Coordinates of C-alpha atoms and ligand atoms in Angstrom, one line a residue:
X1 CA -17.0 3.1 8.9
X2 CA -14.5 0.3 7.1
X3 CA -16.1 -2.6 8.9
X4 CA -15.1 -4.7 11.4
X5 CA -12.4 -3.0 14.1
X6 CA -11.5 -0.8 11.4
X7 CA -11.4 3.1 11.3
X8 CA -8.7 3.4 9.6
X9 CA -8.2 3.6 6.1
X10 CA -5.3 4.6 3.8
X11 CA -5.6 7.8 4.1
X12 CA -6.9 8.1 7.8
X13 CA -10.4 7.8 8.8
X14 CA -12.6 8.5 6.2
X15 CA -16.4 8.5 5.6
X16 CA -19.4 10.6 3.7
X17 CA -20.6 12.8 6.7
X18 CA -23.9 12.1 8.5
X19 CA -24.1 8.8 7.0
X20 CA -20.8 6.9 8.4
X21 CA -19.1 9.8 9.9
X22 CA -21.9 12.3 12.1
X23 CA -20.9 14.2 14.6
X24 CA -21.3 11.8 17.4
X25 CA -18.8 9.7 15.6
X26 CA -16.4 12.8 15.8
X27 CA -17.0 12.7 19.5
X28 CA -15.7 9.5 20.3
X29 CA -12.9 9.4 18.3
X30 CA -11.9 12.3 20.0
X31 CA -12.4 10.9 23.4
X32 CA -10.3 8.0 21.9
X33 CA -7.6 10.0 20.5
X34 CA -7.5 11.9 24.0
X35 CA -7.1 8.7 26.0
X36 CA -4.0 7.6 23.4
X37 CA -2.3 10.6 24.1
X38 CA -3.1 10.5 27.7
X39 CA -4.4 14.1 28.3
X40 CA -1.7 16.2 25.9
X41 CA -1.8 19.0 24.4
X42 CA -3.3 18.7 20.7
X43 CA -3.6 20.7 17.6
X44 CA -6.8 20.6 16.0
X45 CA -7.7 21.9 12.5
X46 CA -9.6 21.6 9.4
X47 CA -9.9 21.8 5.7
X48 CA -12.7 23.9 3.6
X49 CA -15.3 21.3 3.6
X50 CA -18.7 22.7 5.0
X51 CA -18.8 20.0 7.4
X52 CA -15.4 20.6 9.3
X53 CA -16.3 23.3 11.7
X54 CA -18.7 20.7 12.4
X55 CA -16.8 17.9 13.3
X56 CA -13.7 19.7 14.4
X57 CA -16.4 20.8 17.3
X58 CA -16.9 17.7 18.3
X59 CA -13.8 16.5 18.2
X60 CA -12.7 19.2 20.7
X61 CA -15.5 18.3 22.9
X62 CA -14.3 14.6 22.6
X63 CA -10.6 15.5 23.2
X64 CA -11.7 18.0 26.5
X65 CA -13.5 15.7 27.7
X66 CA -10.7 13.7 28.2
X67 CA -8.7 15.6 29.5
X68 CA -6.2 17.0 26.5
X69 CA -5.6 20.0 25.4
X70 CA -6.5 21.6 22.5
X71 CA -4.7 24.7 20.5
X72 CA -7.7 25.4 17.8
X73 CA -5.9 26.6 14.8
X74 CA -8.8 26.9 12.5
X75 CA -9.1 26.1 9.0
X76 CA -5.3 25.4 7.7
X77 CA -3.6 23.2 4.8
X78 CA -2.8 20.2 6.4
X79 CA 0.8 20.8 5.9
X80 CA 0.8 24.1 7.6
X81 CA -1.1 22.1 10.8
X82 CA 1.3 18.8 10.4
X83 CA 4.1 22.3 10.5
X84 CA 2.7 23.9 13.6
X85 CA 3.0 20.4 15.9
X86 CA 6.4 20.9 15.5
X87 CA 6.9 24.1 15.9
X88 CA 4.9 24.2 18.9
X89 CA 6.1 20.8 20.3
X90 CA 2.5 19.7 20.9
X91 CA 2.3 15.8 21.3
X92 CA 0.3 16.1 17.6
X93 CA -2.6 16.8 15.8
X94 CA -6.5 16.0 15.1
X95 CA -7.2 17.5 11.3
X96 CA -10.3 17.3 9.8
X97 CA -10.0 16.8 6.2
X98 CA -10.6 14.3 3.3
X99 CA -7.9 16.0 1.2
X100 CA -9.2 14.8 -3.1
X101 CA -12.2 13.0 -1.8
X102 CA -15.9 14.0 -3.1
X103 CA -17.3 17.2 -1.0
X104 CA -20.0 15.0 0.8
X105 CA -16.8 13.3 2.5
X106 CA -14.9 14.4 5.4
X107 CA -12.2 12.6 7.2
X108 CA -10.3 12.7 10.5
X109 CA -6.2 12.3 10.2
X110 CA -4.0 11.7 13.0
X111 CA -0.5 13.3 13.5
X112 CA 2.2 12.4 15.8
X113 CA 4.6 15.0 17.8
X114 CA 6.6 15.0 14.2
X115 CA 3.5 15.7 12.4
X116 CA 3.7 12.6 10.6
X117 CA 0.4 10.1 10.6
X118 CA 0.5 7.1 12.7
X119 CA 1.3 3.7 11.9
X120 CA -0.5 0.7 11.7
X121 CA 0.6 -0.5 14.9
X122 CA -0.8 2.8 16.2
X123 CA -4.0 3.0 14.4
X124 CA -4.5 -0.6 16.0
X125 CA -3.9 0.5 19.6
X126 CA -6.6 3.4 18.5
X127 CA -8.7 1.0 17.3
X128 CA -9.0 -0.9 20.0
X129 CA -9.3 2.0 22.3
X130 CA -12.7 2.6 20.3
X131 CA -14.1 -0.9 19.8
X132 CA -13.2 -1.9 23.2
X133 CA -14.8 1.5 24.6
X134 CA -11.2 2.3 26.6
X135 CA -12.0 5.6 26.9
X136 CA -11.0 7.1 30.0
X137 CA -12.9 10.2 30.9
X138 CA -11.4 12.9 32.8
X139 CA -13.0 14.0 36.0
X140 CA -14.9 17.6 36.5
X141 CA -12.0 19.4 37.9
X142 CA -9.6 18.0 34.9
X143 CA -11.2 18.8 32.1
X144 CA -8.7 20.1 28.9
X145 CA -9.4 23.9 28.0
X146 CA -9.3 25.2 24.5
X147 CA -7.3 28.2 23.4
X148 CA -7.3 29.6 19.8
X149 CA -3.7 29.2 18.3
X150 CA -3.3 32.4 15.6
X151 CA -0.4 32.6 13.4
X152 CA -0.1 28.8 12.3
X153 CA -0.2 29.9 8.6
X154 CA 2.4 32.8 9.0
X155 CA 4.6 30.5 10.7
X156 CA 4.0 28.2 7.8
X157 CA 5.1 30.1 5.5
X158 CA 8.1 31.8 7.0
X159 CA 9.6 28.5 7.4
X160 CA 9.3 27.4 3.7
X161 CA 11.1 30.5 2.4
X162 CA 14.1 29.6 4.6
X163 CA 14.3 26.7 2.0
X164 CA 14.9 28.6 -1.3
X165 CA 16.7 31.1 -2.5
X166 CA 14.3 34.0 -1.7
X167 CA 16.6 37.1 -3.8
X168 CA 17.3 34.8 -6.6
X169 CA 13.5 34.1 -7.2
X170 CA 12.5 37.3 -6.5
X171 CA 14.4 38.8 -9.2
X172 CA 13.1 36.8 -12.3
X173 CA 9.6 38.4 -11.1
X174 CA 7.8 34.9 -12.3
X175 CA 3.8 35.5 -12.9
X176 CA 1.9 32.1 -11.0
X177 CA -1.3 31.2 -11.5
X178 CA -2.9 29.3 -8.6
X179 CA -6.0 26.7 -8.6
X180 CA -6.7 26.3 -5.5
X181 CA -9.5 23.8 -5.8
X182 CA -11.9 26.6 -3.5
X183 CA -10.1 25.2 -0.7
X184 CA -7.2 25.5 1.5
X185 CA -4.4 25.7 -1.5
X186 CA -5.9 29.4 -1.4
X187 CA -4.6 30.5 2.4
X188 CA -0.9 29.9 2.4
X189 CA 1.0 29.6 -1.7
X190 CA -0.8 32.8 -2.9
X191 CA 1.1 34.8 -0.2
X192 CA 3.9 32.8 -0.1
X193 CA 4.2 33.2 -3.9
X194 CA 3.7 37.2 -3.4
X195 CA 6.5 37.0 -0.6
X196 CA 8.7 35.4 -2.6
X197 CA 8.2 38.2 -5.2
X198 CA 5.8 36.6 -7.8
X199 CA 2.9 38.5 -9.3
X200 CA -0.1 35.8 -8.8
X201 CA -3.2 35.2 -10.2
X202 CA -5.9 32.7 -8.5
X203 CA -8.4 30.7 -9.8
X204 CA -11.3 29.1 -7.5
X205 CA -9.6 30.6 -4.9
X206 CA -12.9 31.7 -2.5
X207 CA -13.2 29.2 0.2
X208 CA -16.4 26.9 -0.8
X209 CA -16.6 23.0 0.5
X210 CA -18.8 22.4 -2.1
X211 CA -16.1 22.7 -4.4
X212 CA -17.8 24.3 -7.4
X213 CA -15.1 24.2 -10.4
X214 CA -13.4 21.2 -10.1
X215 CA -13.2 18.1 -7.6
X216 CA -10.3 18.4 -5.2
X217 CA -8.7 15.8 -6.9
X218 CA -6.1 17.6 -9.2
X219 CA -6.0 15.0 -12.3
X220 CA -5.0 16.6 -15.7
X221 CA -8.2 15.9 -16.9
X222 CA -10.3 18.5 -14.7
X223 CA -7.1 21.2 -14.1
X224 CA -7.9 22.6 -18.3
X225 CA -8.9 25.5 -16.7
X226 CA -5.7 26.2 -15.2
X227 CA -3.7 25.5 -18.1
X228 CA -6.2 27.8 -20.3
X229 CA -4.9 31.0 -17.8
X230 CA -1.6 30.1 -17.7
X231 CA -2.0 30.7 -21.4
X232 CA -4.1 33.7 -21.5
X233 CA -2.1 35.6 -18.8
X234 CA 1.2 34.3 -20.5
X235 CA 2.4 33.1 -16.6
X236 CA 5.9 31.4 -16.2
X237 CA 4.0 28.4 -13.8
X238 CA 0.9 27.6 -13.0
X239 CA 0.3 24.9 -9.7
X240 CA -2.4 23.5 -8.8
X241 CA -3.5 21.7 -5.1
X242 CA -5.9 19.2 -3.8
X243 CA -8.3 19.6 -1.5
X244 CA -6.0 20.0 1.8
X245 CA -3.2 21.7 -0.6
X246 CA -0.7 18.8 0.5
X247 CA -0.5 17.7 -3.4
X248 CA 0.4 19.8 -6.3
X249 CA 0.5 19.2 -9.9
X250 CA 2.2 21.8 -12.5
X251 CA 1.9 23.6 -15.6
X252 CA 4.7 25.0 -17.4
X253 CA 4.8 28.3 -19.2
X254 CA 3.2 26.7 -22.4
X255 CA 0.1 24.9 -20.4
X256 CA 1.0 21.6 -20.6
X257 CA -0.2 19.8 -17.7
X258 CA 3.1 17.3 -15.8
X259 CA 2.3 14.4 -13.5
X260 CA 3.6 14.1 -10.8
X261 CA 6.3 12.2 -11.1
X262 CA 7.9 14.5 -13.6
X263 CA 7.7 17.4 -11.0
X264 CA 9.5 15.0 -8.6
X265 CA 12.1 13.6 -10.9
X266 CA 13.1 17.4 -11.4
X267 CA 13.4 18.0 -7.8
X268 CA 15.5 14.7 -7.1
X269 CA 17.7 15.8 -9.9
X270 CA 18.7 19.3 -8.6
X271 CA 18.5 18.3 -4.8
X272 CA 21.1 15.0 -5.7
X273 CA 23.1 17.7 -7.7
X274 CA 23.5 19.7 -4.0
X275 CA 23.7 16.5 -2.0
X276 CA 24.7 13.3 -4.1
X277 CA 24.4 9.5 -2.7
X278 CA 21.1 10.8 -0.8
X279 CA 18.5 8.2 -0.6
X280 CA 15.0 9.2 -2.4
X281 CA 12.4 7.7 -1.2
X282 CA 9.2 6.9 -3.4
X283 CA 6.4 4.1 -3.8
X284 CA 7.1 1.2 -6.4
X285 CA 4.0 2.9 -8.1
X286 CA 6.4 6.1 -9.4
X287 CA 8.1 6.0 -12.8
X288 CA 11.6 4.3 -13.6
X289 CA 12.2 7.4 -14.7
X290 CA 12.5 8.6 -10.4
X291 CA 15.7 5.8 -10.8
X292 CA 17.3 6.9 -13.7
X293 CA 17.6 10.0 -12.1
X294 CA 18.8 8.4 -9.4
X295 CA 21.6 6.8 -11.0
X296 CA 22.8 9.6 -13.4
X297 CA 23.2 11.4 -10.5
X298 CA 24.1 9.2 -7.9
X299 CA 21.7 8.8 -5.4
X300 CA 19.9 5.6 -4.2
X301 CA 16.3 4.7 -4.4
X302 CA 14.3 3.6 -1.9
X303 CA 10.9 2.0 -3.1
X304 CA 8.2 1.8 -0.7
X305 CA 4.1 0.7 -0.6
X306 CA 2.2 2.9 -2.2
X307 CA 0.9 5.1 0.4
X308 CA 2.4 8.2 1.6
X309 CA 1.8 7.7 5.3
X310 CA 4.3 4.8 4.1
X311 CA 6.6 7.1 2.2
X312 CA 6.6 9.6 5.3
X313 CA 7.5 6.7 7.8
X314 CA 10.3 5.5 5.6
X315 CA 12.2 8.8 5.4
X316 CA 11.8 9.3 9.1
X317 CA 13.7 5.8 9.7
X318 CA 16.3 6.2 7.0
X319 CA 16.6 10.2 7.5
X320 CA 16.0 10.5 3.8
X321 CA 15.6 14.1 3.0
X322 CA 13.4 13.6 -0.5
X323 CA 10.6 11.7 -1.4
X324 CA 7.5 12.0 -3.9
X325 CA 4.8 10.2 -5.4
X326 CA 3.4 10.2 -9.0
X327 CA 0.2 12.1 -7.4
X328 CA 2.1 14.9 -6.8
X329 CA 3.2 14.2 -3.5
X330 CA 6.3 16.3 -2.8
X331 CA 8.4 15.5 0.9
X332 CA 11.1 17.7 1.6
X333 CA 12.5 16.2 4.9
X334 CA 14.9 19.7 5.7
X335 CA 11.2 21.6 6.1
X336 CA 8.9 18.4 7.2
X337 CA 9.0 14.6 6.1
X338 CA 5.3 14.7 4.8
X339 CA 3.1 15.9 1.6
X340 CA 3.8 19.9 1.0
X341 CA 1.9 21.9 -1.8
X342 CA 3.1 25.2 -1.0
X343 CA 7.3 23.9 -0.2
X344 CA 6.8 21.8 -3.3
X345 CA 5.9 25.0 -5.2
X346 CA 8.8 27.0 -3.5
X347 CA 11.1 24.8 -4.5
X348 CA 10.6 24.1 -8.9
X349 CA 10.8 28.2 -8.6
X350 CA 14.0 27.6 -7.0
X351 CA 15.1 25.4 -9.8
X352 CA 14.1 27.9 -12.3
X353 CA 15.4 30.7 -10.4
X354 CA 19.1 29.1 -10.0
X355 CA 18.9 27.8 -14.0
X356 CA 16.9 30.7 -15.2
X357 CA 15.3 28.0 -17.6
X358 CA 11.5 27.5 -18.5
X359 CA 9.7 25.1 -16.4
X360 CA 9.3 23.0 -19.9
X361 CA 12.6 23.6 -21.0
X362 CA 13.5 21.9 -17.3
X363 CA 10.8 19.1 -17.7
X364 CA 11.9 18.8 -21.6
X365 CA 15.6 17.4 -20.5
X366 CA 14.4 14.4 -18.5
X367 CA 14.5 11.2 -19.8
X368 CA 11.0 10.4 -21.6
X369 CA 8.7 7.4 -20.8
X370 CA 5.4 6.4 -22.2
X371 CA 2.9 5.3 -20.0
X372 CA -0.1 3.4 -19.9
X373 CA -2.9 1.6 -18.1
X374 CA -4.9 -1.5 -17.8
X375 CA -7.3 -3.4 -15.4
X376 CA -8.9 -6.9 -15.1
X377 CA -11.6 -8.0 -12.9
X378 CA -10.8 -10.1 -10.4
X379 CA -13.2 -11.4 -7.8
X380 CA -11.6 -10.0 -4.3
X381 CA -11.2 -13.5 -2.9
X382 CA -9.2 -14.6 -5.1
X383 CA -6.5 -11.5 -5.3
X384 CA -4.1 -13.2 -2.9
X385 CA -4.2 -16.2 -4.9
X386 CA -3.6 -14.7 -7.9
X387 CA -0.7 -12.4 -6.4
X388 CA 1.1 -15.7 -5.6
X389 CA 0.9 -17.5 -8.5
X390 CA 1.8 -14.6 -11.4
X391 CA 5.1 -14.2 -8.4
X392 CA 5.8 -17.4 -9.0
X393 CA 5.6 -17.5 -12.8
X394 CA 7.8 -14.3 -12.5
X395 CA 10.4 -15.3 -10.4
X396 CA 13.1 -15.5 -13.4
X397 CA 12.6 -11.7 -14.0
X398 CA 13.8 -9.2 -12.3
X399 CA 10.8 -8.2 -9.6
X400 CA 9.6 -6.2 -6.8
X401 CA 6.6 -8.0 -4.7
X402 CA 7.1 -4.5 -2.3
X403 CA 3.3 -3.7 -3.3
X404 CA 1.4 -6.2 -5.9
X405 CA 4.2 -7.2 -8.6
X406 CA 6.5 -4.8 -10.4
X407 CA 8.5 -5.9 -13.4
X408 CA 11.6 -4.2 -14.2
X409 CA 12.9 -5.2 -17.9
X410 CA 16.4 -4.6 -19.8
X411 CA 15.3 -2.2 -21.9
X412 CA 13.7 0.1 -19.3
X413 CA 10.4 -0.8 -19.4
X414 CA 8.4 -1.8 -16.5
X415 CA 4.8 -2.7 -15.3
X416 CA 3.0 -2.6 -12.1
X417 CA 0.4 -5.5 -11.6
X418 CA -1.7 -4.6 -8.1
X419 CA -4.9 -5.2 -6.7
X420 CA -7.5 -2.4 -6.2
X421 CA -7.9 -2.3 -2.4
X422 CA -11.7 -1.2 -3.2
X423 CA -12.5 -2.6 -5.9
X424 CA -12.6 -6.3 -7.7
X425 CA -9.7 -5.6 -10.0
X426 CA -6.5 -6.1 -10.8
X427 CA -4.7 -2.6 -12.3
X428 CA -1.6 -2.6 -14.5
X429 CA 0.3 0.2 -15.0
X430 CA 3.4 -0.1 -17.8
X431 CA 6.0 2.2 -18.7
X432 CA 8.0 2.2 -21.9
X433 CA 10.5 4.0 -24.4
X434 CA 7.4 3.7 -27.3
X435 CA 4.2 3.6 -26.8
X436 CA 3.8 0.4 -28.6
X437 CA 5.8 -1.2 -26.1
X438 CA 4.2 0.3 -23.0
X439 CA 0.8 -0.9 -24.9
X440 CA 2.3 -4.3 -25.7
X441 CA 3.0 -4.7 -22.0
X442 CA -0.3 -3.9 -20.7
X443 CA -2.0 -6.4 -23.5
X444 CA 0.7 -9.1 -22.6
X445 CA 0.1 -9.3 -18.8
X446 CA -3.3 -8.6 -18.9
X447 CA -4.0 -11.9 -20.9
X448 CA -1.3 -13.9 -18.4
X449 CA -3.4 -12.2 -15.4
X450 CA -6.7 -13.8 -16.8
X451 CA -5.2 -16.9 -17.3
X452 CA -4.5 -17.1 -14.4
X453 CA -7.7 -15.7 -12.7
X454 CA -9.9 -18.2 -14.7
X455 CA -7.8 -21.3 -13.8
X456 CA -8.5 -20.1 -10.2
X457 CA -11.7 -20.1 -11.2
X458 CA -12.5 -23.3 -12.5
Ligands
LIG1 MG1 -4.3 15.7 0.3

């Protein structure tokens, strides 16, 4: 699927179905996943795509026939399945999903008794399970059985209202609208929201894997839609999901559309407010304005990869409680230490609940950044190179080489320099307190980066 003794990708094993991922591929990885856990018991679920009943099939038959163990939860945000391993202290999870990617995709993600995705040392040992054909198959009389497991979305929510301040959000009786990207975003937050007191309103909220509206990726340039109701119904919040509802991206009361990091830089502020000196962890990729939060309020960044399989990994070691990502990643490690649409959601209502301020009143307070964006092609052999010498020429400043290189400058402007890892480019991303400056960054290191490229080249 990626080549070579590779299934795994960043996000988990990912492939346009019947082309690179059919169903007998499904099969063996779930014999392989059933010979690394060694005949468990495993979760399996999937996301709204018309090929998961599919493949979560076969991936039961796979996983039998080995010998595990399979509660068959159905279709499920992968938060709410990543929730139920926990609660259910199953040794993890099989989900099928390929959360934003294009409908003719489907993927296959991992989880581990925690409900967090494997690590790379793990995938390996999977890997080589499957290219080495390991599989052990379990004999007649051992075969795993499969029992429905009901209630995995109830259970789900339940255990995110225990994380806000159900009353106090109840009586401001907020109006939410909800894009649910026709997927799983539409099982769990519209009744959590209504539990919590909220009138809702839904948009593309019936359950079609061809996603019809808008792709599953929620950028601000295809969520118009959502902002258009928020207007029109004259809603407090509007929130919308990606395609496995582990994302969300927000829309105050006036239909302006916030990145992601700005969602997370309100959280971090109000959660170090509770719990100062925390540690916040977030990819180098997120916006210095994450660590002026951080040190108005006294808590201590830790800046990972980008990557939230990364992000997730890193809490867990340091018992962070927060972390986020600029995609709208929200990880609130008191519910689970992974991606949470629906806890993410929960929790700005919280915020405006206890302040009884407008979500762009809230948004309007944080420091404010310009950002913008650049790329250079750069033949993928020569990326490492490259990487090493711009380091080098950098060395004097003050760096991060945590993932690509990441300038950090006096006057609080910063750029991110880091190769595609599909395609032959180099992307820059700069911040700054004008736009001239954040433009005048991105021009700047561009023309060093190609410098550089073409002496490589010559
Ligand atoms: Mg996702």
């Amino acid at each position: 699927m990626l080549g070579l003794r590779r299934l795994f990708g960043t996000n988990g094993i990912r492939g346009v179905v019947n082309k690179e991922l059919t169903p007998e591929m499904a099969i063996k990885i779930g014999n392989t996943m059933g010979t690394f856990f060694q005949h468990g018991n495993l979760i399996v679920g999937y996301d709204a795509r018309t090929s998961s009943p599919m493949l979560a099939r076969a991936v039961i038959a796979g996983l039998n026939a080995t010998g595990c163990n399979v509660l068959f939860a159905g279709m499920a945000p992968t938060p709410a399945l990543q929730y139920a391993v926990k609660n259910h202290e199953t040794n993890g999870a099989v989900i099928i999903t390929a959360s934003h990617n294009p409908p003719e995709y489907n993927g296959i993600k991992v989880v581990w008794s925690d409900g967090i995705e494997f690590s790379r040392e793990q995938e390996i040992e999977i890997e080589n399970i499957f290219f080495d054909e390991k599989v052990r198959y379990a004999e007649w009389n051992n075969i795993g059985a499969t029992h429905d497991l009901p209630g995995v979305i109830d259970d789900y929510i339940e255990a995110i209202k225990k994380h806000v301040d159900n009353a106090e959000i109840a009586k401001k009786h907020y109006h939410v609208v909800v894009d649910a990207a026709n997927s799983v975003g539409s099982l769990a937050a519209p009744r959590l929201l209504r539990e919590l007191g909220c009138k809702v309103t839904t948009i593309n909220a019936n359950i079609d894997g061809t996603f019809p509206r808008r792709t599953p990726e929620p950028r601000p340039e295809n969520l118009e839609d959502l902002a258009l109701t928020v207007k029109a119904v004259d809603a407090d919040l509007g929130v919308a999901y990606d395609g496995d509802a582990d994302r969300s991206i927000f829309v105050d009361e006036q239909g302006e559309i916030h990145w992601g990091d700005k969602t997370f830089a309100l959280l971090e502020k109000h959660f170090l407010k509770d719990n100062p000196s925390e540690k916040i962890v977030t990819p180098v990729s997120s916006s210095t304005l994450v660590k002026d939060i951080a040190d108005t309020y006294g808590g201590e960044i830790v800046w990972t990869k980008v990557g939230s399989i990364t992000v997730s990994q890193t809490m867990k070691k340091l018992n962070a409680k927060l972390g986020g990502e600029e995609n709208g990643g929200i990880f609130y490690g008191l519910h689970q230490s992974v991606r949470d649409g629906a806890m993410a959601t929960a929790l700005i209502l919280d915020i405006m609940a206890k302040t009884g301020e407008k979500l762009s009143k809230l948004l309007g307070e944080l420091p404010k950044y310009f950002i913008e964006k650049g790329k250079i092609e750069c033949p993928n052999e020569l990326k490492e190179k490259v990487l090493e010498k711009l380091t080098e020429q950098l060395s004097r400043l003050n760096i991060s080489t945590i993932d690509g290189v990441k300038i950090w400058f006096e006057d609080k402007s910063a750029i991110l320099i880091r190769p595609s890892g599909t395609e032959p480019i180099y992307r820059l991303y700069a911040e700054a307190k004008t736009e001239e400056k954040a433009l005048k960054l991105v021009r700047e290191y561009s023309l060093k980066l190609k410098k550089i490229i073409d002496s490589l080249k010559s």
